PDB file of C-alpha atoms and ligand atoms in Angstrom:
ATOM      1  CA  MET A 396      53.043  15.208   7.014  1.00 43.00           C
ATOM      2  CA  SER A 397      55.011  12.077   6.874  1.00 49.00           C
ATOM      3  CA  THR A 398      57.337  11.177   4.102  1.00 53.00           C
ATOM      4  CA  ASP A 399      57.799   7.547   5.107  1.00 68.00           C
ATOM      5  CA  PRO A 400      56.502   5.158   2.588  1.00 67.00           C
ATOM      6  CA  ILE A 401      54.534   3.215   5.242  1.00 70.00           C
ATOM      7  CA  SER A 402      51.094   4.576   5.407  1.00 67.00           C
ATOM      8  CA  ALA A 403      50.333   5.879   8.874  1.00 68.00           C
ATOM      9  CA  PRO A 404      48.441   9.083   9.697  1.00 69.00           C
ATOM     10  CA  ASP A 405      50.107  11.511  12.044  1.00 72.00           C
ATOM     11  CA  VAL A 406      47.939  11.388  15.246  1.00 76.00           C
ATOM     12  CA  ALA A 407      48.115  14.041  17.873  1.00 75.00           C
ATOM     13  CA  PRO A 408      48.430  12.592  21.391  1.00 76.00           C
ATOM     14  CA  ALA A 409      45.219  14.221  22.450  1.00 78.00           C
ATOM     15  CA  ASP A 410      43.483  12.250  19.768  1.00 91.00           C
ATOM     16  CA  CYS A 411      45.457   9.015  20.319  1.00 97.00           C
ATOM     17  CA  LEU A 412      43.519   6.097  21.795  1.00 98.00           C
ATOM     18  CA  PHE A 413      46.603   4.523  23.437  1.00 98.00           C
ATOM     19  CA  CYS A 414      47.904   7.921  24.836  1.00 98.00           C
ATOM     20  CA  ARG A 415      44.451   8.346  26.439  1.00 97.00           C
ATOM     21  CA  ILE A 416      44.668   4.876  28.020  1.00 98.00           C
ATOM     22  CA  VAL A 417      48.136   5.657  29.271  1.00 98.00           C
ATOM     23  CA  ALA A 418      46.712   8.879  30.823  1.00 97.00           C
ATOM     24  CA  GLY A 419      43.838   7.030  32.357  1.00 97.00           C
ATOM     25  CA  GLU A 420      41.264   8.921  30.369  1.00 97.00           C
ATOM     26  CA  ILE A 421      39.941   5.684  28.859  1.00 97.00           C
ATOM     27  CA  PRO A 422      39.718   2.604  30.947  1.00 98.00           C
ATOM     28  CA  ALA A 423      41.613  -0.536  30.186  1.00 98.00           C
ATOM     29  CA  SER A 424      42.317  -3.897  31.814  1.00 98.00           C
ATOM     30  CA  VAL A 425      45.902  -3.028  33.029  1.00 98.00           C
ATOM     31  CA  VAL A 426      48.320  -5.926  33.499  1.00 98.00           C
ATOM     32  CA  GLU A 427      51.402  -3.985  34.630  1.00 98.00           C
ATOM     33  CA  ARG A 428      52.827  -0.472  34.300  1.00 98.00           C
ATOM     34  CA  GLY A 429      56.599  -0.069  34.020  1.00 97.00           C
ATOM     35  CA  GLU A 430      58.994   2.845  33.959  1.00 97.00           C
ATOM     36  CA  ARG A 431      58.433   3.480  30.276  1.00 98.00           C
ATOM     37  CA  VAL A 432      55.660   1.107  29.180  1.00 98.00           C
ATOM     38  CA  LEU A 433      52.167  -0.031  29.941  1.00 98.00           C
ATOM     39  CA  ALA A 434      50.650  -3.491  29.370  1.00 99.00           C
ATOM     40  CA  PHE A 435      46.911  -3.934  29.073  1.00 99.00           C
ATOM     41  CA  ARG A 436      44.575  -6.648  27.652  1.00 99.00           C
ATOM     42  CA  ASP A 437      43.429  -6.357  24.150  1.00 98.00           C
ATOM     43  CA  ILE A 438      39.705  -5.546  23.988  1.00 98.00           C
ATOM     44  CA  ASP A 439      39.228  -8.191  21.262  1.00 98.00           C
ATOM     45  CA  PRO A 440      41.516 -11.090  22.230  1.00 98.00           C
ATOM     46  CA  LYS A 441      42.773 -13.537  19.625  1.00 98.00           C
ATOM     47  CA  ALA A 442      44.490 -15.941  22.083  1.00 98.00           C
ATOM     48  CA  PRO A 443      44.046 -16.819  25.741  1.00 98.00           C
ATOM     49  CA  THR A 444      46.748 -14.176  26.505  1.00 98.00           C
ATOM     50  CA  HIS A 445      46.455 -11.223  24.243  1.00 98.00           C
ATOM     51  CA  VAL A 446      48.228  -8.260  25.876  1.00 99.00           C
ATOM     52  CA  LEU A 447      49.177  -5.036  24.247  1.00 99.00           C
ATOM     53  CA  VAL A 448      52.433  -3.475  25.526  1.00 99.00           C
ATOM     54  CA  VAL A 449      52.774   0.205  24.638  1.00 98.00           C
ATOM     55  CA  PRO A 450      55.359   2.897  25.564  1.00 98.00           C
ATOM     56  CA  LEU A 451      54.026   5.733  27.729  1.00 98.00           C
ATOM     57  CA  GLU A 452      55.339   8.224  25.097  1.00 98.00           C
ATOM     58  CA  HIS A 453      53.766   8.442  21.728  1.00 97.00           C
ATOM     59  CA  HIS A 454      55.661   6.806  18.899  1.00 97.00           C
ATOM     60  CA  ARG A 455      53.720   5.891  15.784  1.00 97.00           C
ATOM     61  CA  ASP A 456      55.255   2.427  15.167  1.00 97.00           C
ATOM     62  CA  VAL A 457      58.128   0.094  15.952  1.00 98.00           C
ATOM     63  CA  THR A 458      60.470   1.689  13.493  1.00 98.00           C
ATOM     64  CA  ALA A 459      60.003   5.083  15.135  1.00 97.00           C
ATOM     65  CA  ILE A 460      60.450   3.892  18.619  1.00 98.00           C
ATOM     66  CA  ALA A 461      63.569   1.812  17.701  1.00 98.00           C
ATOM     67  CA  ALA A 462      65.167   5.028  16.378  1.00 98.00           C
ATOM     68  CA  ALA A 463      64.010   7.379  19.085  1.00 98.00           C
ATOM     69  CA  ASP A 464      63.989   5.341  22.311  1.00 98.00           C
ATOM     70  CA  PRO A 465      65.523   1.900  21.998  1.00 98.00           C
ATOM     71  CA  ALA A 466      65.421   1.598  25.843  1.00 98.00           C
ATOM     72  CA  ALA A 467      61.779   1.781  25.809  1.00 98.00           C
ATOM     73  CA  LEU A 468      61.479  -0.772  23.008  1.00 98.00           C
ATOM     74  CA  ALA A 469      63.686  -3.149  25.069  1.00 98.00           C
ATOM     75  CA  GLU A 470      61.495  -2.665  28.084  1.00 98.00           C
ATOM     76  CA  LEU A 471      58.450  -3.396  25.931  1.00 98.00           C
ATOM     77  CA  VAL A 472      59.879  -6.653  24.849  1.00 98.00           C
ATOM     78  CA  ALA A 473      61.082  -7.598  28.359  1.00 98.00           C
ATOM     79  CA  LEU A 474      57.667  -6.986  29.836  1.00 98.00           C
ATOM     80  CA  GLY A 475      55.875  -8.868  27.054  1.00 98.00           C
ATOM     81  CA  SER A 476      58.164 -11.806  27.539  1.00 98.00           C
ATOM     82  CA  ARG A 477      57.565 -11.801  31.324  1.00 98.00           C
ATOM     83  CA  ILE A 478      53.804 -11.653  30.933  1.00 98.00           C
ATOM     84  CA  ALA A 479      53.951 -14.686  28.533  1.00 98.00           C
ATOM     85  CA  ALA A 480      55.991 -16.596  30.918  1.00 98.00           C
ATOM     86  CA  ALA A 481      53.693 -15.832  33.755  1.00 98.00           C
ATOM     87  CA  GLU A 482      50.443 -16.491  31.988  1.00 98.00           C
ATOM     88  CA  ALA A 483      51.381 -19.200  29.437  1.00 97.00           C
ATOM     89  CA  GLY A 484      54.643 -20.752  30.532  1.00 97.00           C
ATOM     90  CA  GLY A 485      56.972 -18.947  28.115  1.00 95.00           C
ATOM     91  CA  PRO A 486      56.287 -19.336  24.388  1.00 97.00           C
ATOM     92  CA  TYR A 487      54.671 -16.313  22.701  1.00 98.00           C
ATOM     93  CA  ARG A 488      54.225 -14.511  19.468  1.00 98.00           C
ATOM     94  CA  LEU A 489      55.151 -10.696  19.468  1.00 98.00           C
ATOM     95  CA  VAL A 490      53.564  -8.837  16.562  1.00 98.00           C
ATOM     96  CA  PHE A 491      54.015  -5.319  15.603  1.00 98.00           C
ATOM     97  CA  ASN A 492      51.685  -4.423  12.691  1.00 98.00           C
ATOM     98  CA  THR A 493      53.484  -1.557  10.968  1.00 98.00           C
ATOM     99  CA  GLY A 494      51.415   0.347   8.464  1.00 97.00           C
ATOM    100  CA  ALA A 495      47.791   0.202   7.595  1.00 97.00           C
ATOM    101  CA  GLU A 496      48.285  -2.165   4.703  1.00 96.00           C
ATOM    102  CA  VAL A 497      49.347  -4.908   7.125  1.00 96.00           C
ATOM    103  CA  GLY A 498      46.728  -4.323   9.746  1.00 96.00           C
ATOM    104  CA  GLN A 499      47.972  -1.388  11.970  1.00 98.00           C
ATOM    105  CA  SER A 500      44.833   0.487  13.107  1.00 98.00           C
ATOM    106  CA  VAL A 501      46.142   2.296  16.138  1.00 98.00           C
ATOM    107  CA  PHE A 502      49.141   4.561  15.314  1.00 97.00           C
ATOM    108  CA  HIS A 503      50.775   4.415  18.718  1.00 98.00           C
ATOM    109  CA  VAL A 504      53.254   1.542  18.628  1.00 98.00           C
ATOM    110  CA  HIS A 505      52.117  -1.626  20.479  1.00 98.00           C
ATOM    111  CA  GLY A 506      53.462  -4.988  20.666  1.00 98.00           C
ATOM    112  CA  HIS A 507      50.679  -7.748  20.538  1.00 98.00           C
ATOM    113  CA  VAL A 508      51.710 -10.425  22.968  1.00 98.00           C
ATOM    114  CA  LEU A 509      49.820 -13.612  22.035  1.00 98.00           C
ATOM    115  CA  ALA A 510      50.231 -16.791  23.969  1.00 98.00           C
ATOM    116  CA  GLY A 511      48.349 -19.727  25.406  1.00 98.00           C
ATOM    117  CA  ARG A 512      47.621 -21.658  22.227  1.00 97.00           C
ATOM    118  CA  SER A 513      49.303 -22.964  19.125  1.00 96.00           C
ATOM    119  CA  PHE A 514      49.809 -20.577  16.125  1.00 96.00           C
ATOM    120  CA  THR A 515      50.126 -21.343  12.364  1.00 96.00           C
ATOM    121  CA  TRP A 516      52.580 -19.893  10.050  1.00 97.00           C
ATOM    122  CA  PRO A 517      52.562 -17.890   7.951  1.00 95.00           C
ATOM    123  CA  PRO A 518      50.075 -15.488   9.368  1.00 90.00           C
ATOM    124  CA  GLY A 519      47.127 -14.468   7.127  1.00 81.00           C
TER     125      GLY A 519
HETATM  126  P1  AMP B 933      46.502  -3.064  15.424  1.00 94.23           P
HETATM  127  O1  AMP B 933      45.382  -3.422  14.419  1.00 94.23           O
HETATM  128  O2  AMP B 933      47.699  -3.855  15.256  1.00 94.23           O
HETATM  129  O3  AMP B 933      46.778  -1.551  15.328  1.00 94.23           O
HETATM  130  O4  AMP B 933      45.974  -3.358  16.895  1.00 94.23           O
HETATM  131  C1  AMP B 933      45.191  -2.494  17.548  1.00 94.23           C
HETATM  132  C2  AMP B 933      44.467  -3.402  18.638  1.00 94.23           C
HETATM  133  O5  AMP B 933      44.070  -2.543  19.626  1.00 94.23           O
HETATM  134  C3  AMP B 933      43.437  -4.407  18.272  1.00 94.23           C
HETATM  135  O6  AMP B 933      43.828  -5.722  18.466  1.00 94.23           O
HETATM  136  C4  AMP B 933      42.317  -3.898  19.046  1.00 94.23           C
HETATM  137  O7  AMP B 933      41.477  -5.071  19.330  1.00 94.23           O
HETATM  138  C5  AMP B 933      42.838  -3.284  20.213  1.00 94.23           C
HETATM  139  N1  AMP B 933      42.000  -2.200  20.911  1.00 94.23           N
HETATM  140  C6  AMP B 933      41.281  -1.259  20.269  1.00 94.23           C
HETATM  141  N2  AMP B 933      40.693  -0.425  21.173  1.00 94.23           N
HETATM  142  C7  AMP B 933      41.138  -0.972  22.388  1.00 94.23           C
HETATM  143  C8  AMP B 933      40.820  -0.575  23.674  1.00 94.23           C
HETATM  144  N3  AMP B 933      40.111   0.488  24.058  1.00 94.23           N
HETATM  145  N4  AMP B 933      41.262  -1.344  24.768  1.00 94.23           N
HETATM  146  C9  AMP B 933      42.189  -2.417  24.402  1.00 94.23           C
HETATM  147  N5  AMP B 933      42.379  -2.788  23.200  1.00 94.23           N
HETATM  148  C10 AMP B 933      41.988  -2.073  22.219  1.00 94.23           C
END
């Protein structure tokens, strides 16, 4: 049981959607696989480029991966940036929903790489 104030269920890797995509048990539209991360297209895209970049190892959110494996987080950001450059010429929004209250629905950290259109601020 987590003592973290951010609401997030503890999900066993066997029950984790993104662990199962990483393992190839559930199909995904893979963009690129790196040493520590996998990039695949969001099933419900919100922009012309909407790619999820996830670590191969299970971490529940960006706070957890920053503490446990900063090199994997750096690789995640670098790959997202390269994909945005390749697909949309550079500018991108990188979103880590962290906690159910702010929209996190899959508790395996993922950076949403959104690009290819204009965005408003603040987000809804
Ligand atoms: P979040 O709400 O920030 O946790 O984001 C979860 C994202 O995962 C959503 O944008 C979903 O559309 C996306 N998603 C859910 N299932 C799949 C799947 N099987 N393949 C690709 N993306 C998915």
